[in-house]
Short mmCIF file of C-alpha atoms in Angstrom, two decimals:
data_model
loop_
_atom_site.label_atom_id
_atom_site.label_comp_id
_atom_site.label_asym_id
_atom_site.label_seq_id
_atom_site.Cartn_x
_atom_site.Cartn_y
_atom_site.Cartn_z
CA MET T 1 -26.26 18.76 0.46
CA ASN T 2 -26.75 15.34 -0.92
CA ASN T 3 -25.82 12.46 1.06
CA TYR T 4 -25.01 8.86 0.11
CA GLY T 5 -24.17 6.11 2.79
CA LYS T 6 -24.67 5.43 6.44
CA ARG T 7 -24.29 8.52 8.91
CA ALA T 8 -25.52 9.60 12.21
CA GLU T 9 -29.01 11.83 11.89
CA ASN T 10 -27.32 14.88 13.01
CA ALA T 11 -24.06 14.37 11.11
CA SER T 12 -22.76 17.15 9.00
CA LEU T 13 -19.64 19.36 8.03
CA GLU T 14 -21.41 22.39 8.88
CA SER T 15 -19.68 22.42 12.33
CA ILE T 16 -16.35 22.95 10.52
CA GLY T 17 -17.75 25.43 8.15
CA LEU T 18 -18.14 23.20 5.00
CA THR T 19 -21.26 24.07 3.39
CA ASN T 20 -22.33 24.48 -0.20
CA LEU T 21 -20.68 21.24 -1.19
CA GLY T 22 -21.36 18.89 -4.23
CA ASN T 23 -22.27 15.25 -3.56
CA CYS T 24 -21.27 14.18 0.03
CA PHE T 25 -20.39 10.53 0.11
CA TRP T 26 -20.65 9.25 3.61
CA ASN T 27 -18.78 6.16 4.85
CA LEU T 28 -18.83 4.35 1.71
CA THR T 29 -17.60 0.67 1.46
CA PRO T 30 -14.23 -0.33 -0.03
CA SER T 31 -16.05 -1.61 -3.17
CA GLU T 32 -17.72 1.85 -3.76
CA LEU T 33 -14.62 3.62 -3.20
CA VAL T 34 -12.68 1.47 -5.61
CA GLU T 35 -15.27 2.06 -8.18
CA ASP T 36 -15.15 5.69 -7.79
CA ALA T 37 -11.40 5.62 -7.98
CA ILE T 38 -11.43 3.85 -11.08
CA VAL T 39 -14.12 5.65 -12.64
CA ASN T 40 -12.28 8.89 -11.98
CA GLY T 41 -9.30 7.59 -13.64
CA GLU T 42 -7.36 7.65 -10.29
CA GLY T 43 -6.50 3.96 -9.89
CA ILE T 44 -6.72 0.80 -11.48
CA LEU T 45 -7.29 -2.92 -10.25
CA THR T 46 -4.22 -5.11 -9.94
CA ASP T 47 -4.46 -8.78 -10.39
CA THR T 48 -4.08 -9.41 -6.57
CA GLY T 49 -7.43 -7.28 -6.31
CA ALA T 50 -5.84 -4.30 -4.69
CA LEU T 51 -6.59 -0.75 -5.84
CA ALA T 52 -3.11 0.51 -7.42
CA ILE T 53 -3.02 4.44 -7.07
CA GLU T 54 -0.08 7.24 -7.83
CA THR T 55 0.01 9.93 -5.06
CA GLY T 56 1.39 12.38 -7.49
CA GLU T 57 4.14 14.91 -6.58
CA PHE T 58 4.92 13.65 -3.14
CA THR T 59 5.54 9.89 -2.56
CA GLY T 60 6.61 10.60 1.02
CA ARG T 61 5.94 12.74 3.83
CA SER T 62 7.09 16.38 3.72
CA PRO T 63 8.35 17.19 7.33
CA GLN T 64 9.32 20.54 6.48
CA ASP T 65 5.90 21.34 5.61
CA ARG T 66 4.14 20.12 8.87
CA PHE T 67 2.94 22.82 11.06
CA ILE T 68 1.40 23.31 14.48
CA VAL T 69 -0.64 26.19 15.36
CA CYS T 70 1.02 28.07 18.41
CA ASP T 71 -1.71 29.30 20.73
CA ALA T 72 -2.34 29.31 24.33
CA LYS T 73 -2.96 25.71 24.46
CA THR T 74 0.34 24.65 22.72
CA GLU T 75 2.66 27.69 23.31
CA GLU T 76 4.25 26.30 26.44
CA ALA T 77 3.70 22.69 26.13
CA VAL T 78 5.30 21.87 22.58
CA TRP T 79 8.84 21.30 21.61
CA TRP T 80 9.25 24.03 19.13
CA GLY T 81 11.97 23.93 16.55
CA ASP T 82 12.96 22.33 13.35
CA ILE T 83 10.55 19.51 13.83
CA ASN T 84 7.44 21.28 15.32
CA LYS T 85 7.08 24.52 13.36
CA LYS T 86 4.66 27.23 14.43
CA PHE T 87 1.95 28.21 12.64
CA GLU T 88 -0.23 31.22 13.70
CA ALA T 89 -3.84 30.97 14.50
CA ASP T 90 -4.98 33.60 12.34
CA LYS T 91 -2.94 32.23 9.34
CA PHE T 92 -4.73 28.88 9.94
CA ALA T 93 -8.17 30.47 9.82
CA ALA T 94 -7.18 32.28 6.54
CA LEU T 95 -5.94 29.08 4.92
CA TYR T 96 -8.60 27.22 5.96
CA ASN T 97 -11.09 29.89 4.56
CA ARG T 98 -9.37 29.55 1.09
CA MET T 99 -9.48 25.86 1.42
CA LYS T 100 -13.29 26.10 1.98
CA ALA T 101 -13.78 28.34 -0.86
CA TYR T 102 -11.82 25.81 -3.16
CA LEU T 103 -14.29 23.11 -2.07
CA ASN T 104 -17.70 24.72 -2.57
CA GLY T 105 -19.43 22.73 -5.09
CA ARG T 106 -17.02 20.05 -5.02
CA ASP T 107 -17.70 16.42 -4.00
CA LEU T 108 -16.27 15.23 -0.69
CA TYR T 109 -16.10 11.69 0.86
CA VAL T 110 -16.52 11.39 4.32
CA ARG T 111 -15.32 8.89 6.83
CA ASP T 112 -16.39 8.55 10.50
CA ALA T 113 -13.47 6.24 12.30
CA TYR T 114 -11.60 6.55 15.69
CA ALA T 115 -8.17 6.00 17.12
CA CYS T 116 -7.15 3.80 20.13
CA ALA T 117 -8.30 0.11 20.59
CA ASP T 118 -8.73 0.70 24.34
CA ASP T 119 -12.05 2.38 24.88
CA ASP T 120 -10.62 4.41 27.79
CA TYR T 121 -8.61 6.45 25.30
CA ARG T 122 -10.72 6.21 22.25
CA LEU T 123 -10.49 9.37 19.93
CA ASN T 124 -13.41 9.83 17.45
CA ILE T 125 -12.54 11.30 14.01
CA ARG T 126 -14.25 12.47 11.02
CA VAL T 127 -12.25 12.53 7.95
CA ALA T 128 -13.45 14.67 4.76
CA THR T 129 -11.54 14.05 1.73
CA GLU T 130 -11.41 15.29 -1.96
CA LYS T 131 -10.25 11.71 -3.31
CA PRO T 132 -12.09 8.53 -2.74
CA TRP T 133 -8.66 6.43 -2.37
CA SER T 134 -7.91 9.01 0.63
CA ASN T 135 -10.96 7.92 2.03
CA MET T 136 -10.42 4.35 1.62
CA PHE T 137 -6.90 4.84 3.19
CA ALA T 138 -8.68 6.33 6.15
CA ASN T 139 -11.17 3.23 6.25
CA ASN T 140 -7.97 1.08 6.06
CA MET T 141 -5.79 2.91 8.81
CA PHE T 142 -8.13 3.89 11.52
CA LEU T 143 -10.55 1.70 13.63
CA ARG T 144 -13.93 1.05 12.18
CA PRO T 145 -17.03 2.04 14.13
CA THR T 146 -19.99 -0.56 13.76
CA ASP T 147 -23.18 0.60 11.86
CA GLU T 148 -24.84 1.01 15.39
CA GLU T 149 -21.88 3.27 16.53
CA ILE T 150 -22.14 5.36 13.19
CA LYS T 151 -25.94 6.04 14.09
CA ASN T 152 -24.65 7.80 17.18
CA PHE T 153 -21.30 9.06 16.04
CA THR T 154 -19.86 12.34 17.28
CA PRO T 155 -16.41 13.45 16.16
CA GLU T 156 -13.65 14.88 18.35
CA TRP T 157 -11.29 15.69 15.86
CA HIS T 158 -11.83 16.44 12.17
CA ILE T 159 -9.29 15.95 9.16
CA VAL T 160 -10.01 17.83 5.95
CA CYS T 161 -7.64 16.57 3.03
CA ALA T 162 -7.51 18.30 -0.27
CA PRO T 163 -4.56 16.98 -2.51
CA ASP T 164 -5.46 19.35 -5.58
CA PHE T 165 -5.61 22.71 -3.32
CA MET T 166 -2.39 24.48 -3.46
CA ALA T 167 -1.41 27.00 -0.74
CA VAL T 168 0.29 30.17 -1.95
CA PRO T 169 3.08 30.70 0.44
CA GLU T 170 3.27 34.61 0.15
CA ILE T 171 -0.48 34.74 1.09
CA ASP T 172 -0.84 31.86 3.52
CA GLY T 173 2.55 31.61 5.62
CA THR T 174 3.33 28.06 4.21
CA ARG T 175 6.74 27.18 3.12
CA GLN T 176 5.53 26.08 -0.25
CA HIS T 177 2.18 24.86 -1.74
CA ASN T 178 1.75 21.81 0.16
CA PHE T 179 0.92 21.64 3.87
CA ALA T 180 -0.11 19.61 6.89
CA ILE T 181 -1.49 21.85 9.72
CA ILE T 182 -2.31 20.68 13.23
CA ASN T 183 -4.53 22.76 15.35
CA PHE T 184 -5.20 21.39 19.04
CA THR T 185 -7.57 24.13 20.02
CA GLU T 186 -9.76 23.58 17.02
CA LYS T 187 -9.06 20.03 16.96
CA MET T 188 -8.71 20.14 13.21
CA ILE T 189 -5.79 18.81 10.76
CA ILE T 190 -5.90 20.51 7.38
CA ILE T 191 -3.78 18.91 4.31
CA GLY T 192 -3.31 20.36 0.99
CA GLY T 193 -1.36 20.16 -1.90
CA THR T 194 -0.08 16.49 -1.38
CA GLY T 195 -1.76 13.25 -1.98
CA TYR T 196 0.71 11.21 -0.03
CA THR T 197 -1.59 9.43 2.27
CA GLY T 198 0.61 9.08 5.12
CA GLU T 199 0.07 12.40 6.24
CA ILE T 200 -3.38 11.73 7.24
CA LYS T 201 -2.15 8.97 9.67
CA LYS T 202 0.76 10.84 11.00
CA GLY T 203 -1.30 13.78 11.64
CA ILE T 204 -3.39 11.98 14.05
CA PHE T 205 -0.29 9.76 15.49
CA SER T 206 1.07 13.41 16.25
CA VAL T 207 -2.15 14.57 18.02
CA LEU T 208 -2.12 11.25 20.16
CA ASN T 209 1.46 11.82 21.09
CA PHE T 210 0.62 15.32 22.59
CA VAL T 211 -2.85 14.23 24.21
CA LEU T 212 -2.06 10.96 25.73
CA PRO T 213 1.37 11.63 27.47
CA HIS T 214 0.44 15.32 28.03
CA GLU T 215 -3.31 14.82 29.38
CA LYS T 216 -3.59 11.12 30.08
CA ASN T 217 -0.12 9.79 31.54
CA VAL T 218 -0.10 7.13 28.83
CA LEU T 219 2.97 6.78 26.74
CA SER T 220 2.49 6.91 23.19
CA MET T 221 5.06 4.98 20.84
CA HIS T 222 6.14 4.50 17.30
CA CYS T 223 6.42 0.94 17.41
CA SER T 224 4.77 -2.48 16.42
CA ALA T 225 3.61 -5.02 18.96
CA ASN T 226 2.53 -8.57 19.01
CA VAL T 227 1.63 -11.49 21.50
CA GLY T 228 3.00 -15.11 21.77
CA LYS T 229 1.04 -18.19 22.38
CA GLU T 230 1.79 -17.92 26.32
CA GLY T 231 0.24 -14.50 26.18
CA ASP T 232 3.48 -12.45 26.33
CA THR T 233 3.84 -9.26 24.55
CA ALA T 234 6.76 -7.92 22.66
CA VAL T 235 7.26 -4.46 21.35
CA PHE T 236 9.36 -3.21 18.34
CA PHE T 237 10.68 0.43 17.93
CA GLY T 238 12.35 1.55 14.87
CA LEU T 239 12.35 4.04 12.17
CA SER T 240 10.95 3.56 8.63
CA GLY T 241 12.79 0.57 6.79
CA THR T 242 14.23 -1.02 9.77
CA GLY T 243 11.58 -3.83 9.99
CA LYS T 244 9.11 -2.93 12.50
CA THR T 245 6.10 -4.25 10.26
CA THR T 246 8.13 -7.28 8.90
CA LEU T 247 9.37 -8.37 12.32
CA SER T 248 6.09 -8.06 14.02
CA SER T 249 4.18 -10.05 11.38
CA ASP T 250 5.10 -13.51 12.66
CA GLU T 251 3.02 -16.55 11.91
CA ASN T 252 3.78 -17.82 15.28
CA ARG T 253 2.52 -14.61 17.09
CA ARG T 254 -0.63 -12.78 17.08
CA LEU T 255 -0.13 -9.28 15.83
CA ILE T 256 -1.22 -6.32 17.76
CA GLY T 257 -0.40 -3.59 15.30
CA ASP T 258 2.42 -2.51 13.02
CA ASP T 259 3.33 1.09 13.67
CA GLU T 260 1.60 3.03 16.69
CA HIS T 261 0.78 1.89 19.93
CA GLY T 262 -0.13 3.36 23.56
CA TRP T 263 1.22 1.69 26.90
CA SER T 264 -1.17 2.30 29.75
CA GLU T 265 -1.24 0.98 33.19
CA ASN T 266 -3.03 -2.16 31.80
CA GLY T 267 -0.73 -2.77 28.83
CA ILE T 268 -0.37 -2.05 25.04
CA PHE T 269 -2.94 -1.07 22.85
CA ASN T 270 -3.09 -0.15 19.02
CA PHE T 271 -3.86 3.31 17.83
CA GLU T 272 -4.80 1.98 14.47
CA GLY T 273 -7.04 -0.30 12.54
CA GLY T 274 -4.57 -1.30 9.84
CA CYS T 275 -1.02 -1.58 8.46
CA TYR T 276 1.17 0.61 6.29
CA ALA T 277 4.07 -1.69 4.97
CA LYS T 278 6.72 -0.85 2.39
CA THR T 279 6.57 -3.02 -0.65
CA ILE T 280 9.64 -2.49 -2.41
CA ASP T 281 11.41 -5.93 -3.07
CA LEU T 282 8.24 -7.65 -1.26
CA SER T 283 8.30 -11.27 -1.80
CA ALA T 284 5.95 -14.12 -0.63
CA GLU T 285 9.15 -15.92 0.47
CA LYS T 286 10.41 -13.20 2.76
CA GLU T 287 7.07 -11.50 4.00
CA PRO T 288 4.35 -14.01 3.44
CA GLN T 289 1.81 -12.40 5.66
CA ILE T 290 2.24 -9.01 4.07
CA TYR T 291 2.29 -10.49 0.83
CA LYS T 292 -1.04 -12.24 1.23
CA ALA T 293 -2.39 -9.38 2.87
CA ILE T 294 -2.48 -7.48 -0.67
CA LYS T 295 -5.83 -8.22 -1.97
CA PHE T 296 -9.17 -6.45 -2.42
CA GLY T 297 -9.42 -3.68 0.12
CA ALA T 298 -5.74 -3.00 -0.02
CA ILE T 299 -4.30 0.02 -1.54
CA LEU T 300 -0.81 -0.27 -3.51
CA GLU T 301 0.82 3.23 -3.91
CA ASN T 302 3.36 4.32 -6.40
CA ILE T 303 4.36 0.79 -7.50
CA GLY T 304 5.47 -0.50 -11.00
CA PHE T 305 3.94 -3.18 -13.01
CA LYS T 306 5.41 -6.07 -14.87
CA ASP T 307 5.19 -5.26 -18.67
CA GLY T 308 1.81 -5.25 -20.25
CA SER T 309 0.18 -6.67 -17.00
CA SER T 310 -1.63 -5.65 -14.08
CA THR T 311 0.73 -7.66 -12.04
CA PRO T 312 2.69 -5.64 -9.24
CA ASP T 313 6.40 -5.30 -9.73
CA TYR T 314 7.67 -5.05 -6.30
CA SER T 315 11.15 -4.56 -7.32
CA ASN T 316 10.25 -1.57 -9.67
CA SER T 317 11.43 1.82 -7.86
CA ASP T 318 10.71 4.20 -10.89
CA ILE T 319 8.40 6.29 -9.13
CA THR T 320 9.70 5.97 -5.58
CA GLN T 321 11.79 3.65 -3.18
CA ASN T 322 8.90 4.45 -0.79
CA THR T 323 6.34 2.13 -2.52
CA ARG T 324 3.74 1.26 0.18
CA VAL T 325 0.60 -0.83 0.80
CA SER T 326 -2.19 0.01 3.08
CA TYR T 327 -4.59 -2.65 4.37
CA PRO T 328 -7.11 -3.34 7.27
CA ILE T 329 -5.31 -5.41 9.72
CA HIS T 330 -7.97 -8.25 9.33
CA HIS T 331 -6.10 -8.97 6.13
CA ILE T 332 -3.51 -10.40 8.45
CA ASP T 333 -4.76 -13.93 9.71
CA ASN T 334 -3.17 -13.88 13.18
CA ILE T 335 -4.39 -10.77 14.94
CA MET T 336 -5.10 -9.88 18.49
CA VAL T 337 -9.04 -8.87 18.65
CA PRO T 338 -9.41 -6.37 20.00
CA SER T 339 -5.78 -4.83 19.21
CA LYS T 340 -4.62 -5.26 22.74
CA GLY T 341 -1.84 -6.95 24.93
CA GLY T 342 -0.47 -6.97 28.42
CA ILE T 343 2.48 -5.34 29.70
CA PRO T 344 5.51 -6.16 27.40
CA LYS T 345 8.25 -8.77 28.32
CA ASN T 346 10.76 -7.76 25.86
CA ILE T 347 11.24 -4.56 23.82
CA PHE T 348 13.42 -4.61 20.62
CA PHE T 349 15.17 -1.44 19.09
CA LEU T 350 15.59 -1.99 15.47
CA THR T 351 18.17 -0.45 13.62
CA ALA T 352 19.16 -0.63 9.82
CA ASP T 353 23.01 0.10 10.35
CA ALA T 354 24.45 0.49 6.92
CA PHE T 355 27.90 0.93 8.48
CA GLY T 356 28.12 -2.81 9.29
CA VAL T 357 29.21 -1.71 12.89
CA LEU T 358 26.61 -2.80 15.48
CA PRO T 359 25.83 -6.52 16.44
CA PRO T 360 22.96 -8.26 14.98
CA ILE T 361 21.31 -8.73 18.38
CA SER T 362 22.73 -7.27 21.97
CA LYS T 363 21.01 -6.91 25.33
CA LEU T 364 20.99 -3.69 26.94
CA THR T 365 21.27 -2.31 30.47
CA PRO T 366 18.78 0.06 31.60
CA GLY T 367 21.16 2.71 30.98
CA GLN T 368 21.97 1.64 27.61
CA ALA T 369 18.41 1.03 27.02
CA MET T 370 17.52 4.72 27.54
CA TYR T 371 20.43 5.98 25.63
CA HIS T 372 19.45 4.15 22.51
CA PHE T 373 15.94 5.22 22.82
CA ILE T 374 16.83 8.74 22.97
CA SER T 375 19.20 8.43 20.19
CA GLY T 376 16.78 6.62 17.84
CA TYR T 377 19.56 5.68 15.34
CA THR T 378 19.24 4.05 11.91
CA ALA T 379 21.15 4.83 8.69
CA LYS T 380 20.06 5.94 5.08
CA VAL T 381 21.81 3.97 2.29
CA ALA T 382 22.74 5.15 -1.10
CA GLY T 383 20.32 5.57 -3.54
CA THR T 384 16.95 5.83 -1.22
CA GLU T 385 17.17 9.60 -1.62
CA ALA T 386 18.67 12.32 -4.10
CA GLY T 387 22.21 13.03 -3.26
CA VAL T 388 22.79 10.41 -0.83
CA THR T 389 25.79 8.32 -2.34
CA GLU T 390 27.19 6.69 0.89
CA PRO T 391 25.52 5.52 4.20
CA GLN T 392 24.23 8.38 6.23
CA THR T 393 23.66 8.32 10.06
CA VAL T 394 19.96 9.34 10.97
CA PHE T 395 19.00 9.91 14.62
CA SER T 396 15.34 10.37 15.35
CA ALA T 397 14.59 10.81 19.18
CA CYS T 398 12.60 8.04 20.49
CA PHE T 399 12.63 6.55 16.99
CA GLY T 400 9.87 8.87 15.85
CA ALA T 401 10.97 12.54 16.43
CA PRO T 402 9.05 13.74 13.41
CA PHE T 403 5.87 12.94 15.07
CA LEU T 404 6.70 14.13 18.78
CA PRO T 405 4.99 17.32 19.85
CA LEU T 406 6.60 16.94 23.11
CA HIS T 407 10.24 17.27 24.14
CA PRO T 408 11.78 13.72 23.65
CA THR T 409 12.81 13.49 27.19
CA LYS T 410 9.16 13.36 28.38
CA TYR T 411 8.68 10.13 26.36
CA ALA T 412 11.90 8.84 27.52
CA GLU T 413 11.23 9.50 31.09
CA MET T 414 7.97 7.63 30.86
CA LEU T 415 9.58 4.50 29.04
CA GLY T 416 12.28 4.35 31.54
CA LYS T 417 9.66 4.27 34.49
CA LYS T 418 7.66 1.63 32.65
CA MET T 419 10.94 -0.62 32.04
CA GLU T 420 11.83 -0.18 35.52
CA GLU T 421 8.65 -1.19 37.12
CA ASN T 422 7.85 -3.91 34.80
CA ASP T 423 11.67 -5.41 34.74
CA VAL T 424 11.22 -5.63 30.75
CA ASN T 425 14.39 -7.20 28.82
CA VAL T 426 15.55 -4.61 26.07
CA TRP T 427 17.29 -5.71 23.00
CA LEU T 428 19.11 -3.81 20.19
CA VAL T 429 18.74 -5.46 16.93
CA ASN T 430 20.48 -4.61 13.95
CA THR T 431 18.62 -5.37 10.69
CA GLY T 432 21.37 -3.84 8.59
CA TRP T 433 24.80 -4.91 7.12
CA SER T 434 27.38 -7.26 8.16
CA GLY T 435 30.88 -7.87 7.01
CA GLY T 436 31.32 -4.39 5.81
CA GLU T 437 29.33 -1.25 4.94
CA TYR T 438 26.66 -0.85 2.55
CA GLY T 439 28.39 -1.65 -0.84
CA VAL T 440 30.84 -4.22 0.63
CA GLY T 441 29.12 -6.31 3.28
CA GLU T 442 25.56 -7.87 3.04
CA ARG T 443 22.31 -7.31 4.57
CA ILE T 444 21.80 -9.48 7.59
CA SER T 445 19.52 -12.43 6.70
CA LEU T 446 15.86 -11.82 7.72
CA LYS T 447 15.99 -15.53 8.69
CA PHE T 448 18.72 -15.12 11.18
CA THR T 449 17.10 -12.02 12.62
CA ARG T 450 13.92 -13.70 12.97
CA ALA T 451 15.78 -16.69 14.80
CA MET T 452 17.61 -14.07 17.19
CA ILE T 453 14.39 -12.48 17.99
CA THR T 454 12.56 -15.77 18.58
CA SER T 455 15.30 -17.03 20.70
CA ALA T 456 15.28 -13.76 22.99
CA LEU T 457 11.38 -14.22 23.13
CA GLU T 458 11.63 -17.92 24.31
CA GLY T 459 14.26 -17.07 26.91
CA LYS T 460 17.06 -19.10 24.97
CA LEU T 461 19.46 -16.16 25.10
CA ASN T 462 19.04 -16.00 29.25
CA ASP T 463 21.66 -18.56 30.00
CA VAL T 464 24.27 -17.93 27.24
CA ASP T 465 27.67 -16.37 27.69
CA TYR T 466 27.85 -12.63 26.55
CA THR T 467 30.88 -10.49 25.60
CA ASN T 468 31.13 -6.65 25.45
CA HIS T 469 31.58 -4.65 22.30
CA GLU T 470 34.82 -2.83 22.75
CA ILE T 471 33.41 0.43 21.44
CA PHE T 472 29.73 0.54 22.12
CA GLY T 473 29.72 -1.65 25.28
CA LEU T 474 26.77 -3.61 24.15
CA ALA T 475 26.33 -7.32 25.44
CA MET T 476 26.72 -9.82 22.69
CA PRO T 477 25.72 -13.50 22.95
CA SER T 478 28.21 -15.85 22.24
CA GLU T 479 25.67 -18.36 20.59
CA CYS T 480 22.12 -18.29 19.37
CA PRO T 481 19.96 -21.04 18.01
CA ASN T 482 19.81 -21.35 14.19
CA VAL T 483 22.10 -18.51 13.77
CA PRO T 484 25.95 -18.82 12.57
CA THR T 485 28.17 -18.05 15.64
CA ASP T 486 30.51 -16.17 13.58
CA ILE T 487 28.11 -13.21 12.80
CA LEU T 488 27.10 -12.47 16.32
CA ASN T 489 30.34 -10.22 16.98
CA PRO T 490 30.40 -7.82 13.81
CA LYS T 491 33.96 -7.44 13.75
CA ASN T 492 34.75 -11.17 12.93
CA THR T 493 32.71 -10.57 9.68
CA TRP T 494 35.13 -8.09 8.60
CA GLU T 495 38.05 -8.97 6.46
CA ASP T 496 39.55 -5.45 7.40
CA LYS T 497 39.69 -5.37 11.03
CA ASN T 498 41.35 -1.79 11.05
CA GLY T 499 38.69 -0.83 8.56
CA TYR T 500 35.98 -2.04 11.02
CA ASP T 501 37.69 -0.12 13.99
CA GLU T 502 37.80 3.07 11.79
CA LYS T 503 34.18 2.58 10.82
CA ALA T 504 32.89 1.70 14.48
CA ASN T 505 34.89 4.96 15.69
CA HIS T 506 33.30 7.17 13.06
CA LEU T 507 29.61 5.78 14.02
CA ALA T 508 30.55 6.28 17.93
CA ASN T 509 31.54 9.66 17.37
CA GLN T 510 28.39 10.32 15.46
CA PHE T 511 26.26 9.05 18.40
CA ASN T 512 28.08 11.25 20.71
CA LYS T 513 27.84 14.26 18.73
CA ASN T 514 24.07 13.59 18.27
CA PHE T 515 23.76 13.00 22.32
CA GLU T 516 25.09 16.52 23.11
CA GLN T 517 21.67 18.16 22.74
CA PHE T 518 20.14 15.63 25.58
CA ALA T 519 23.31 15.50 27.81
CA ASP T 520 22.02 18.02 30.16
CA ASN T 521 18.86 16.31 31.00
CA ALA T 522 20.43 12.73 31.11
CA SER T 523 21.11 10.70 34.33
CA GLU T 524 24.69 9.40 35.16
CA ASP T 525 23.55 5.93 33.96
CA ILE T 526 22.51 7.02 30.56
CA LEU T 527 25.75 9.15 29.98
CA ALA T 528 27.62 6.20 30.68
CA ALA T 529 26.09 4.15 28.20
CA ALA T 530 27.76 6.16 25.30
CA PRO T 531 30.15 4.56 23.23
CA THR T 532 33.89 5.22 23.85
CA ALA T 533 35.56 6.39 20.76
CA LYS T 534 38.73 7.89 19.75
CA ALA T 535 38.48 11.38 18.05
CA ILE T 536 38.59 11.07 14.24
CA VAL T 537 40.90 13.87 12.62
#
């Protein structure tokens, strides 16, 4: 085996059965990986300095093709079902054997990295990838050991990622040719048939969502987080497209991280060493920090270009609406080093309500906070997916159900306890539509959303009057600095008041229907937080 780059003296892939490889490139620099991607014809350099690549057939995660090996360690602990699908241990071994045979004689890129900025929970990871840009993604998104740490690096988990290796469902037991499979006993993730880089990062997120709550009593969270000038920590929960990355990237606050965090008895810590932001319709005016972060060392995925140039066209969605950029967190100027903060004082639940029903900001009672956390609501809008022609409700427990190996109530109980112990303010923020549903109303101005969040963080909403939403019971402020008063109650923004009531009832019924699956495990306070809706015939 040939080896290029820095590595520990005894480092090899033989412990996971990878032998007879071609060249093995260890811990290459971003410059070297960019060069290999370009030479291989797998990427181009944009005029921003970022590497632009296409991930091929898959431009997003494939949740139906993500599996967990069912064995003695996971059989009783994992929340099995549509999200966590069982994969037999012997099938995993057989598929991995075929994967190893495929990799014989091929070059691999190997990356030593780790997750969790808190050393008490550090998880060492060795990533072996078929593509240089997959390896560069791992370098961007995971935490980067020092050269001295690499000399003595011992991995706890391995990831093997081979986008060009296709499974055969009839032989391998997969659903189709692509797969991402987590084996908690072998401490390994194997990914094949898909080049979408997000499978790498979300694989380790799923691992931490099992290990930290189940074994370490640490709450794992799908959220962003930042710290104010006074040292106050804020956390932002939300599904993709609701503004986690955008709203946590605030020039007046230091960023801890944009997507994945743990909450221990000491405070918040980032799992990652980078950011993975959507770029559709990105502009310097709306999102200056993200825009400036797209420079050499960043990877742009599935974007379009302005005609005849290497200038990214962020409005182009010809390949996908899910255009992305990954970059190391130090591309953001104002960050926490290390990526840790104290106990949060404010928690924001972000939802992009495409029905135009929910208030742009509301303060939640403890019962409401738990209800909305377990619900994890946002909405898909027309055009984002094939067949979606009008707004559709999306409920994802704990704002991250696809990545939760344990039952959602486990995470909810942990969050509820922490909120109670630390007297945290919890806010529901609608970053979606006002004045009507998608296609009729308008998206709530990012400037107004930032102003509302800033006011909440600075305590300027503590002493204003509140009124309760007549269906959802949410406490809506009567005024907010730098925000038009008439948008604070969403019904005021609709010309057709009856139409608003009808849509609000529709959404309330969707909430109640979704929550039926959790009702048996919910307290009276949580159940009382449900919206009161009339049945729609």
